[in-house]
Amino acid sequence: MGIFPERAALDAMAHRWLLWMVGLPRYPKRVILAICDFLMLGLALWVAMSLRLGRPYVPPSIELLTVLLAAPTIGVATFFQLGLYRLVTRYIGGQGALLIPVAVGLSALLWALLVLLSGIQGSGVQVSGTRIPGVLVVPRSVVIFYPILGAAFVWGTRQVAGWLLKRAGIEISVRFREKTSNVLIYGAGATGVQLLEALRHAGNYVPIGFVDQSPTLWGQYVGGLKVFRPERLSGLVQRHDISEVLLAMPKARRRERQAALKQLEPLMVRVRTLPAIEDLAVGRVTVSDLRPVDAEDLLGRDPVPSDPELLARNIAGKSVLVTGAGGSIGSELVRQALRERPRRLVLFEVGEAQLYQIEQEVEELLQARRAAGAEEARLPQVKAVLGSVLDGSVVRRTIEENGVETIYHAAAYKHVPIVEQNAVAGLRNNTFGTAVVAEMAERCGVERLVLVSTDKAVRPTSVMGASKRLAEMLLQSRAAAARGRTVFTMVRFGNVLDSSGSVVRKFRRQIEAGGPVTVTDPEAIRYFMSIPEAAALVIQAGAMATGGEVFVLDMGALVKIDDLAKSMIRLMGLEVRDAKHPDGDIAIEYTGLRPGEKLIEELLLGENITSTEHPRIFKAHEPCLGAADLTKAVDALRAAMEADDAEAARTVLIEAVEGYRPRLRQDESAQVIDLGALKNRKKIGT
């Protein structure tokens, strides 16, 4: 009876020891494996020699012992070279069963060649007074027995390790006993090569080869893998059971990325992408950098490099105020303004949580500069102000106390259905908030006020769009009056990818949940732009303003929302479920346009557009109500809002905002725009 407590204690100790072994970092584990393999190969060689001689073998000299020890040394080196130690011991599976005998056999041949070239022989024997030279120290049969025994011993240690772990209650998931997936790397450049190295170290992927669009690389070998032409993708996927394609192409080559994604979309494989090396903070590719393909990757327009002079013109050495600093565009404006080294940066935000988050991010960026040796005097002063743009006294005090010279006004309510249901609140914030900021800027002598506007302000069907168009007209009116030195301008663009409330975020979440993916209308079309690119163009457009212009950003081609949803589904390795594919993975449901939404967005009211210093920024001089009519409309709108009468407010907007046609119910017909005529006009993005 007394044995059992002692045995239980030993079992517990063994369990702790095994857990400790499993929890070790990668490199200590490899050292332990290498030592174990050295011992197993040495044992295999000793057994082979003993069997051949018919007695336990003892090396007669140090020289012979050195020759014999060279065998396991070469074996371990060969294991490292062939990547055996990159395989997880517990999950070594079929690939290890093949790799171990190959590695041992190759090492045995190398060792036999070394012995042969060394010329070391035995001591010889005396026969009838004549000395016969010694034979080779390693019999030929040992060269055959040694790799067989060595492969068996090494394979056995892996199996024993798995058995011990299983016996100790440490589960070995069947899912990981083999490599999880065969993958192709699309892009054989520097990023692809580093990704290959990362995959080999990770141990749960089998890279089959590269695919690249460059004809000069076809048929060549990169990192030991063959480079195939894109036309062979379909055959490679079927022949090698490819489950994932990893896109390793620089983000700057957006047209090539889009072409690659179009080739991959019908293949029913999961596609993940990797940023360019210059986009990685650590400067080295890791498997964790891989991410699902985003809508940004589907845009065919290459981003135009920013003009450093335009970026710095109204920021460098100045005091800059960003309203709505915690929002999607506002926070990116803050980040980019910070890079241009302003004298002071003021973060103005009504939401406490958002203000705290962007303030902490800015502080971390400044700390990184300090750590890099930046002088404190050259770092901008940062001030976070919690307040509403409707509070004139707070806005004025903020401008005066910080000597603000440039304002980027990004504070707005932007979600169309929410503003439609809360029309008075939306008008108060978007229109009258802009009026307050503009008035205080003019009073305090601010040099420049840039309003971040939207394509929904053009012939709007929503209160949100109408409120932004009215805000534009208020700035146009102030610019026309030229009562002060402040330059008022506005920048208009479409949807930004992955912003709060972005359709891309919603689609991704719905796909991950198993669907369905909800699309408002199969014919709905939108402009899209990435947040960093939009913010950079806002800053550059504002720098070119002389007063009263509406700057319009080149948003590229119109994107059909239905096509975007289907592409995102397919590029996650899933199939769209529809009438043709009833057994597909993800269904698409069409919910109808929501109140205030348009079928097709526009960027311009009129035809009068001119180019600017920047190839992606155009300038429009759009019609505006006269000062008297605009004042009358604003007064009527204020009265309706004070009475909390949304219908009266909409009536005022119909009269004041050109092209405003409210769309209040889902069953109302959407505003129809002739897309052919739209593309034939002299407008942006076509």
XYZ file of C-alpha atoms in Angstrom:
686
model
C 0.000 0.000 0.000
C 2.840 2.308 0.755
C 4.037 2.104 -2.824
C 1.034 3.884 -4.295
C 1.530 7.278 -2.594
C 5.151 7.192 -3.737
C 4.073 6.283 -7.275
C 1.501 9.094 -7.295
C 4.186 11.534 -6.248
C 6.443 10.307 -9.045
C 3.602 10.635 -11.562
C 2.921 14.184 -10.393
C 6.596 15.028 -10.665
C 6.747 13.548 -14.171
C 3.640 15.509 -15.173
C 5.186 18.756 -13.953
C 8.405 17.943 -15.763
C 6.559 17.266 -19.020
C 4.550 20.478 -18.690
C 7.801 22.345 -18.118
C 9.285 20.765 -21.242
C 6.244 21.662 -23.360
C 6.296 25.249 -22.080
C 9.946 25.869 -22.923
C 10.762 28.442 -25.622
C 11.435 27.165 -29.133
C 15.255 27.278 -29.107
C 15.853 25.482 -25.783
C 13.530 22.737 -27.067
C 15.625 22.431 -30.220
C 18.822 22.141 -28.189
C 17.287 19.327 -26.110
C 16.139 17.538 -29.270
C 19.570 17.918 -30.850
C 21.263 16.399 -27.779
C 18.753 13.532 -27.740
C 19.263 12.877 -31.465
C 23.060 12.940 -31.020
C 22.767 10.264 -28.350
C 20.312 8.163 -30.406
C 22.494 8.307 -33.530
C 25.586 7.472 -31.478
C 23.739 4.517 -29.946
C 22.605 3.370 -33.405
C 26.194 3.431 -34.684
C 27.494 1.522 -31.649
C 24.782 -1.136 -32.045
C 25.574 -1.472 -35.769
C 29.298 -1.917 -35.050
C 28.630 -4.394 -32.233
C 26.275 -6.488 -34.397
C 28.806 -6.564 -37.207
C 31.715 -7.631 -34.942
C 29.627 -10.027 -32.828
C 30.694 -8.406 -29.555
C 30.240 -5.082 -27.717
C 32.397 -2.640 -29.634
C 35.006 -0.489 -27.888
C 36.983 1.992 -30.029
C 40.690 1.044 -29.768
C 41.951 4.646 -30.051
C 41.010 8.297 -29.672
C 41.329 8.753 -33.425
C 38.757 6.032 -34.102
C 36.432 7.413 -31.427
C 36.624 10.820 -33.119
C 35.698 9.278 -36.469
C 32.713 7.504 -34.928
C 31.511 10.644 -33.100
C 31.542 12.472 -36.412
C 28.544 10.375 -37.524
C 25.973 11.729 -35.009
C 27.492 15.208 -35.352
C 26.902 15.177 -39.111
C 23.447 13.715 -38.467
C 22.369 16.561 -36.169
C 23.772 19.161 -38.585
C 21.810 17.537 -41.423
C 18.631 17.616 -39.317
C 19.056 21.346 -38.807
C 19.729 21.950 -42.471
C 16.669 19.986 -43.636
C 14.369 21.694 -41.127
C 13.563 18.674 -38.959
C 13.741 20.784 -35.815
C 11.127 23.166 -37.183
C 8.574 20.379 -36.926
C 6.701 20.292 -33.623
C 7.752 17.011 -31.992
C 4.294 16.132 -30.683
C 2.656 16.722 -34.063
C 5.377 15.409 -36.349
C 2.992 13.324 -38.453
C 3.622 11.871 -41.901
C 6.040 14.541 -43.050
C 8.404 13.685 -40.195
C 8.108 9.971 -40.973
C 9.506 10.712 -44.427
C 11.999 13.420 -43.478
C 13.751 11.482 -40.672
C 14.987 8.509 -42.780
C 15.959 10.849 -45.617
C 17.971 13.028 -43.238
C 19.635 10.061 -41.490
C 20.429 8.355 -44.806
C 21.982 11.524 -46.222
C 24.055 12.067 -43.082
C 25.260 8.422 -43.210
C 26.454 8.869 -46.789
C 28.281 12.076 -45.886
C 29.914 10.349 -42.923
C 30.937 7.313 -44.995
C 32.524 9.656 -47.524
C 34.386 11.391 -44.698
C 35.690 8.051 -43.370
C 36.792 7.003 -46.832
C 38.635 10.234 -47.460
C 40.275 10.166 -44.022
C 42.250 6.976 -44.914
C 42.218 5.749 -41.308
C 42.589 1.952 -41.088
C 42.844 -0.672 -38.428
C 46.192 -1.752 -36.918
C 46.535 -4.896 -39.107
C 47.583 -8.499 -38.181
C 50.775 -10.651 -38.369
C 50.496 -13.806 -40.554
C 53.566 -16.157 -41.020
C 55.920 -13.369 -40.241
C 54.231 -11.055 -42.730
C 52.209 -8.024 -41.583
C 48.907 -7.578 -43.426
C 47.610 -3.978 -43.481
C 44.448 -3.250 -41.483
C 41.047 -3.031 -43.074
C 38.904 0.107 -43.008
C 37.728 0.930 -39.482
C 34.049 0.968 -40.607
C 32.785 -2.167 -42.328
C 30.579 -1.600 -45.363
C 27.636 -3.347 -43.723
C 27.684 -0.760 -40.890
C 27.028 1.989 -43.431
C 23.781 0.134 -44.238
C 22.774 -0.854 -40.687
C 23.535 2.545 -39.129
C 20.981 4.686 -41.025
C 18.271 2.049 -40.588
C 18.828 1.867 -36.829
C 19.385 5.644 -36.554
C 16.092 6.477 -38.305
C 14.246 3.958 -36.106
C 15.763 5.338 -32.890
C 15.104 8.996 -33.791
C 11.543 8.256 -34.921
C 11.049 6.211 -31.760
C 12.044 9.099 -29.505
C 9.341 11.265 -31.123
C 6.737 8.547 -30.615
C 7.785 7.987 -27.005
C 7.522 11.732 -26.368
C 3.985 11.733 -27.725
C 3.073 8.665 -25.665
C 4.435 10.200 -22.465
C 2.528 13.437 -23.049
C -0.669 11.533 -23.731
C -0.178 9.356 -20.658
C 0.422 12.481 -18.578
C -2.905 13.903 -19.743
C -1.467 16.511 -22.123
C -3.775 16.259 -25.119
C -2.352 15.993 -28.593
C -4.881 17.479 -30.949
C -5.385 15.442 -34.111
C -5.788 18.717 -35.926
C -2.109 19.504 -35.400
C -0.562 16.114 -36.000
C -0.073 17.118 -39.603
C 0.764 20.438 -41.122
C -2.382 22.498 -40.997
C -2.390 23.676 -44.598
C -0.581 23.811 -47.902
C -0.090 27.411 -48.997
C 1.106 29.400 -51.982
C 2.870 32.740 -51.632
C 1.775 35.312 -54.216
C 4.739 37.630 -54.669
C 8.358 36.474 -54.855
C 9.905 39.773 -53.791
C 11.587 40.709 -50.516
C 8.303 40.509 -48.590
C 7.563 37.053 -49.963
C 11.025 35.737 -49.092
C 10.736 36.953 -45.499
C 7.265 35.456 -45.280
C 8.648 32.104 -46.460
C 11.240 32.212 -43.689
C 8.564 33.048 -41.126
C 6.346 30.185 -42.327
C 9.193 27.703 -42.057
C 9.864 28.786 -38.498
C 6.185 28.722 -37.556
C 5.921 25.046 -38.461
C 2.176 24.850 -39.213
C 2.239 25.696 -42.927
C 3.679 23.889 -45.937
C 4.785 26.460 -48.554
C 4.365 24.812 -51.977
C 5.757 27.577 -54.154
C 5.641 31.192 -55.258
C 3.367 32.848 -57.802
C 4.523 36.110 -59.345
C 3.466 38.391 -62.188
C 7.054 39.026 -63.340
C 7.966 36.844 -66.374
C 11.669 37.048 -65.470
C 11.006 34.987 -62.336
C 8.900 32.220 -63.901
C 10.569 28.845 -63.539
C 13.248 30.214 -61.207
C 13.736 29.088 -57.611
C 13.482 31.513 -54.691
C 14.306 30.256 -51.226
C 14.241 26.702 -52.586
C 10.687 27.064 -53.988
C 9.729 27.334 -57.642
C 8.111 30.504 -58.981
C 5.013 29.839 -61.100
C 3.142 32.085 -63.510
C -0.321 33.298 -62.343
C -2.060 31.314 -65.121
C -1.119 28.106 -63.296
C -2.912 29.077 -60.090
C -5.989 26.924 -60.677
C -3.960 23.796 -61.429
C -1.657 24.351 -58.442
C -4.608 24.776 -56.075
C -6.190 21.521 -57.235
C -3.007 19.465 -57.531
C -1.549 20.397 -54.145
C -4.804 20.856 -52.222
C -3.977 24.500 -51.476
C -6.151 25.912 -48.702
C -4.647 29.406 -48.493
C -2.871 31.879 -50.724
C -0.760 34.447 -48.902
C -0.463 37.769 -50.700
C 2.983 39.321 -50.212
C 2.898 42.365 -52.478
C 3.619 45.975 -51.496
C 0.536 48.075 -50.825
C 1.822 50.714 -53.234
C 1.293 48.278 -56.142
C -2.462 48.421 -55.714
C -3.312 47.699 -59.359
C -1.205 44.539 -59.292
C -2.796 43.510 -55.998
C -6.252 43.962 -57.471
C -5.291 41.902 -60.535
C -3.995 39.149 -58.246
C -7.186 39.164 -56.187
C -9.324 38.901 -59.334
C -7.346 35.797 -60.298
C -7.772 34.298 -56.825
C -11.432 35.134 -56.277
C -12.970 32.220 -58.265
C -10.588 29.581 -56.823
C -12.403 29.127 -53.492
C -9.268 29.505 -51.384
C -8.777 31.705 -48.386
C -6.620 34.733 -49.148
C -4.647 36.591 -46.530
C -2.379 39.510 -47.154
C 0.800 40.928 -45.738
C 1.859 44.573 -45.648
C 5.020 45.672 -47.371
C 8.155 45.489 -45.242
C 8.280 49.273 -45.004
C 4.788 49.214 -43.464
C 5.810 46.868 -40.647
C 6.824 48.614 -37.443
C 9.243 45.847 -36.472
C 10.829 45.739 -39.914
C 10.526 41.966 -40.142
C 7.736 39.770 -41.432
C 6.016 37.400 -39.025
C 3.108 35.033 -39.534
C 1.061 37.158 -37.120
C 1.270 40.035 -39.631
C -0.988 38.120 -42.002
C -4.539 39.444 -42.072
C -7.693 38.841 -44.083
C -8.017 40.751 -47.335
C -9.712 44.107 -46.794
C -11.792 46.165 -49.160
C -8.809 48.516 -49.525
C -6.972 45.662 -51.245
C -9.770 45.502 -53.837
C -9.388 49.141 -54.914
C -7.720 49.339 -58.297
C -6.420 52.902 -57.990
C -2.813 53.284 -56.902
C -2.365 55.920 -54.181
C -0.547 59.060 -55.289
C 2.404 60.047 -53.083
C 1.731 63.102 -50.960
C 3.394 66.422 -51.651
C 5.561 67.132 -48.573
C 5.429 70.879 -49.163
C 1.608 70.916 -49.229
C 1.400 68.754 -46.115
C 3.648 71.060 -44.136
C 2.425 74.404 -45.505
C -0.273 75.077 -42.882
C 1.008 72.810 -40.097
C 4.787 73.036 -39.648
C 5.612 75.456 -36.838
C 1.949 76.452 -36.415
C -0.731 75.936 -33.790
C -3.254 73.476 -35.234
C -6.741 72.652 -33.946
C -8.601 69.486 -34.984
C -12.283 69.287 -34.048
C -13.742 65.805 -33.794
C -10.208 64.653 -33.022
C -11.371 61.256 -31.769
C -13.275 60.285 -34.917
C -12.091 58.203 -37.853
C -10.952 61.141 -40.005
C -10.189 63.462 -37.081
C -7.809 61.021 -35.414
C -5.962 60.411 -38.699
C -5.684 64.172 -39.232
C -4.098 64.351 -35.768
C -1.580 61.617 -36.602
C -0.576 63.182 -39.885
C -0.431 66.704 -38.447
C 1.854 65.400 -35.708
C 4.314 64.158 -38.333
C 4.567 67.667 -39.805
C 5.926 69.036 -36.487
C 3.400 71.714 -35.497
C 4.249 74.121 -32.715
C 1.078 73.129 -30.863
C -1.607 70.529 -31.518
C -5.054 70.975 -29.963
C -7.386 67.978 -29.804
C -11.014 69.118 -29.561
C -13.578 66.377 -28.936
C -17.021 66.085 -27.317
C -16.631 62.405 -26.395
C -14.506 61.799 -23.315
C -13.539 58.220 -24.214
C -12.534 59.184 -27.750
C -10.538 62.169 -26.502
C -8.704 60.037 -23.948
C -7.852 57.427 -26.582
C -6.397 59.851 -29.123
C -4.535 61.790 -26.405
C -2.907 58.575 -25.187
C -1.949 57.620 -28.722
C -0.359 61.025 -29.336
C 1.557 60.789 -26.065
C 2.897 57.355 -27.029
C 4.065 58.728 -30.375
C 5.836 61.603 -28.626
C 7.439 59.228 -26.135
C 8.792 57.213 -29.058
C 10.342 60.391 -30.479
C 11.894 61.210 -27.112
C 13.332 57.703 -26.921
C 14.802 58.236 -30.389
C 16.624 61.321 -29.132
C 14.297 64.159 -30.195
C 14.769 67.400 -28.289
C 11.881 68.298 -26.013
C 11.829 71.870 -27.320
C 11.210 70.599 -30.858
C 8.249 68.436 -29.877
C 4.782 70.001 -30.223
C 2.782 70.983 -27.192
C -0.385 68.894 -27.093
C -3.588 70.006 -25.431
C -6.785 67.977 -25.139
C -10.012 69.983 -24.889
C -13.293 68.333 -23.932
C -16.101 70.378 -25.416
C -18.769 70.812 -28.061
C -18.433 72.855 -31.237
C -21.834 74.329 -30.323
C -20.333 76.018 -27.270
C -19.023 79.281 -28.715
C -17.311 80.420 -25.524
C -15.316 77.163 -25.250
C -14.361 77.265 -28.926
C -13.264 80.912 -28.695
C -11.281 80.392 -25.498
C -9.571 77.344 -27.005
C -8.544 79.303 -30.100
C -7.309 82.331 -28.144
C -5.421 80.475 -25.412
C -3.578 78.298 -27.921
C -3.004 80.901 -30.637
C -4.636 78.621 -33.205
C -3.655 79.363 -36.810
C -5.135 76.383 -38.687
C -8.395 74.535 -37.981
C -9.453 71.197 -39.453
C -13.151 70.914 -38.705
C -13.984 67.194 -38.732
C -16.593 67.164 -35.949
C -19.891 65.905 -37.384
C -22.669 63.377 -37.045
C -22.196 61.246 -40.160
C -24.338 58.088 -39.927
C -27.184 58.701 -42.358
C -29.996 56.615 -40.748
C -29.244 57.891 -37.224
C -29.188 61.534 -38.295
C -32.380 60.928 -40.287
C -34.108 59.756 -37.111
C -32.601 62.614 -35.090
C -32.828 65.393 -37.648
C -32.779 68.314 -35.217
C -29.695 67.047 -33.381
C -27.916 66.376 -36.677
C -28.656 69.857 -38.048
C -27.639 71.512 -34.798
C -24.264 69.755 -34.708
C -23.353 69.655 -38.403
C -24.677 73.014 -39.593
C -24.800 75.283 -36.570
C -21.678 73.731 -35.046
C -19.840 74.668 -38.230
C -21.299 78.190 -38.034
C -20.025 78.582 -34.465
C -16.512 77.392 -35.318
C -16.400 79.643 -38.402
C -17.563 82.703 -36.454
C -15.025 82.173 -33.657
C -12.251 81.505 -36.162
C -12.987 84.770 -37.943
C -13.205 86.755 -34.712
C -9.912 85.399 -33.456
C -8.088 85.868 -36.761
C -7.422 82.213 -37.527
C -5.525 81.911 -40.800
C -7.378 78.957 -42.273
C -10.472 76.828 -41.580
C -10.866 73.591 -43.548
C -14.252 71.841 -43.371
C -14.278 68.076 -43.881
C -17.392 67.522 -46.010
C -18.989 64.578 -47.809
C -20.275 63.465 -51.198
C -23.676 63.082 -49.532
C -23.929 66.881 -49.607
C -24.481 66.757 -53.387
C -28.213 66.675 -54.235
C -28.828 65.074 -50.843
C -31.632 62.692 -49.971
C -30.753 62.740 -46.261
C -30.712 65.287 -43.457
C -27.059 64.449 -42.901
C -26.186 65.355 -46.482
C -28.336 68.492 -46.424
C -26.814 69.616 -43.120
C -23.308 69.308 -44.567
C -24.263 71.161 -47.752
C -25.741 73.984 -45.686
C -22.508 74.053 -43.649
C -20.581 74.369 -46.919
C -22.787 77.296 -47.979
C -22.211 79.075 -44.673
C -18.456 78.950 -45.281
C -18.902 79.973 -48.914
C -20.901 82.988 -47.760
C -18.257 84.020 -45.216
C -15.517 83.617 -47.830
C -17.460 85.783 -50.294
C -17.958 88.514 -47.678
C -14.175 88.666 -47.061
C -14.659 90.342 -43.695
C -11.449 89.044 -42.168
C -8.178 87.355 -42.971
C -9.500 83.818 -42.410
C -9.491 81.557 -45.464
C -12.583 79.320 -45.455
C -12.581 76.203 -47.587
C -14.061 72.733 -47.650
C -12.987 69.296 -48.891
C -15.561 66.817 -50.165
C -15.030 63.070 -50.507
C -16.936 59.786 -50.264
C -16.856 56.792 -47.931
C -13.694 56.001 -46.035
C -12.808 52.358 -45.612
C -12.938 50.789 -42.158
C -14.195 53.900 -40.400
C -16.666 53.546 -37.551
C -19.896 52.276 -39.057
C -18.098 51.267 -42.257
C -19.876 48.705 -44.418
C -16.564 46.844 -44.645
C -16.472 46.260 -40.893
C -20.082 45.092 -40.983
C -19.450 42.667 -43.857
C -16.378 41.202 -42.176
C -18.249 40.696 -38.915
C -21.206 39.065 -40.695
C -18.968 36.716 -42.707
C -17.090 35.616 -39.581
C -20.451 34.937 -37.888
C -21.541 32.700 -40.769
C -23.804 35.213 -42.502
C -26.041 36.368 -43.900
C -24.356 39.455 -45.336
C -26.856 42.301 -45.614
C -26.705 44.616 -48.630
C -29.168 47.466 -49.010
C -29.642 47.221 -52.779
C -27.952 45.123 -55.499
C -27.427 48.298 -57.557
C -26.084 50.524 -54.757
C -22.793 52.179 -55.755
C -20.337 54.159 -53.629
C -16.971 55.880 -53.776
C -14.330 54.549 -51.367
C -10.984 55.788 -50.088
C -8.671 54.706 -47.280
C -8.642 56.832 -44.128
C -4.927 57.811 -44.324
C -5.199 58.803 -47.978
C -8.357 60.859 -47.352
C -6.780 62.700 -44.417
C -3.596 63.450 -46.381
C -5.618 64.847 -49.268
C -7.704 66.983 -46.867
C -4.523 68.579 -45.510
C -3.074 69.148 -48.978
C -6.327 70.556 -50.378
C -6.650 72.965 -47.469
C -3.129 74.227 -48.137
C -4.079 75.274 -51.683
C -7.229 77.231 -50.734
C -7.683 80.924 -51.424
C -11.216 81.073 -50.023
C -14.659 79.661 -50.811
C -13.583 76.712 -52.956
C -15.042 73.261 -52.687
C -12.186 70.828 -53.159
C -13.158 67.431 -54.528
C -10.933 64.392 -54.139
C -10.477 61.888 -56.929
C -12.107 58.847 -55.354
C -11.282 56.504 -58.202
C -13.884 54.207 -59.735
C -17.341 53.698 -58.300
C -17.625 50.449 -56.340
C -20.743 48.307 -56.406
C -21.549 47.301 -52.826
C -22.958 43.937 -53.907
C -19.734 43.075 -55.752
C -17.701 44.183 -52.736
C -19.648 41.832 -50.447
C -19.262 38.876 -52.825
C -15.533 39.490 -53.258
C -14.978 39.614 -49.494
C -16.845 36.310 -49.081
C -14.887 34.537 -51.820
C -11.521 35.850 -50.713
C -12.123 34.370 -47.275
C -12.290 30.958 -48.975
C -16.084 30.738 -48.853
C -18.803 30.476 -51.475
C -21.765 32.789 -51.937
C -25.051 30.976 -51.376
C -27.522 31.861 -54.124
C -29.852 30.233 -56.653
C -26.912 28.854 -58.645
C -25.095 27.637 -55.528
C -27.753 26.581 -52.986
C -25.127 24.762 -50.903
C -22.857 27.811 -50.610
C -21.503 29.063 -47.299
C -22.709 32.660 -46.948
C -26.002 34.095 -48.163
C -26.563 37.721 -49.172
C -29.801 39.407 -48.115
C -31.030 42.615 -49.736
C -32.677 44.821 -47.134
C -33.599 47.862 -49.235
C -32.220 51.386 -49.006
C -32.594 52.881 -45.552
C -34.208 56.280 -44.966
C -32.006 59.009 -46.403
C -29.764 56.708 -48.439
C -29.069 57.184 -52.155
C -28.545 54.533 -54.756
C -25.569 56.322 -56.308
C -23.393 59.008 -54.752
C -22.068 62.085 -56.578
C -19.234 64.493 -55.893
C -20.212 67.626 -57.830
C -23.210 69.914 -58.179
C -22.014 71.773 -61.262
C -19.563 71.414 -64.134
C -17.135 74.175 -63.158
C -14.073 72.269 -61.978
C -10.384 73.024 -62.398
C -7.195 71.147 -61.637
C -4.801 72.065 -58.827
C -1.180 71.492 -57.859
C -2.126 67.963 -56.845
C -3.180 65.416 -59.507
C -5.892 63.919 -57.282
C -7.432 67.156 -56.025
C -9.811 69.286 -58.077
C -11.356 72.653 -57.292
C -15.012 73.527 -57.841
C -16.779 76.873 -57.555
C -20.314 75.801 -56.772
C -23.502 77.885 -56.616
C -24.563 79.302 -53.279
C -27.511 81.247 -51.917
C -27.062 84.978 -51.588
C -26.239 86.300 -48.129
C -29.771 87.602 -47.503
C -31.485 84.386 -48.615
C -29.034 82.251 -46.647
C -29.595 84.311 -43.472
C -33.352 83.972 -43.921
C -33.074 80.194 -44.374
C -30.824 79.826 -41.317
C -33.204 81.862 -39.175
C -36.164 79.754 -40.322
C -34.220 76.579 -39.658
C -33.256 77.797 -36.180
C -36.914 78.514 -35.402
C -37.970 75.050 -36.539
C -35.267 73.463 -34.442
C -36.195 75.449 -31.349
C -39.734 74.108 -31.800
C -38.231 70.623 -32.278
C -40.169 70.385 -35.539
C -38.243 68.046 -37.846
C -40.794 68.333 -40.648
C -40.572 72.125 -40.666
C -36.784 71.837 -40.705
C -36.961 69.547 -43.742
C -39.223 72.044 -45.496
C -36.619 74.771 -44.975
C -33.896 72.472 -46.300
C -35.918 71.703 -49.444
C -36.051 75.417 -50.212
C -32.474 76.254 -49.207
C -30.396 73.270 -50.357
C -30.223 72.731 -54.089
C -31.388 69.275 -55.151
C -32.435 68.172 -51.645
C -35.130 65.544 -51.935
C -35.852 63.766 -48.675
C -36.248 60.016 -48.742
C -38.015 59.146 -45.520
C -39.305 55.623 -46.027
C -37.754 52.416 -47.248
C -40.557 51.836 -49.760
C -40.045 55.194 -51.456
C -38.317 55.040 -54.810
C -34.685 56.055 -54.590
C -33.314 58.978 -56.507
C -32.406 57.631 -59.956
C -29.278 58.975 -61.629
C -28.271 58.118 -65.175
C -24.926 56.414 -64.609
C -24.010 56.708 -68.294
C -24.556 60.443 -68.222
C -22.706 60.610 -64.935
C -19.634 58.989 -66.470
C -19.753 61.188 -69.568
C -19.703 64.358 -67.522
C -16.437 66.131 -66.756
C -16.333 64.824 -63.217
C -14.007 63.059 -60.866
C -13.465 59.327 -60.661
C -14.519 58.329 -64.192
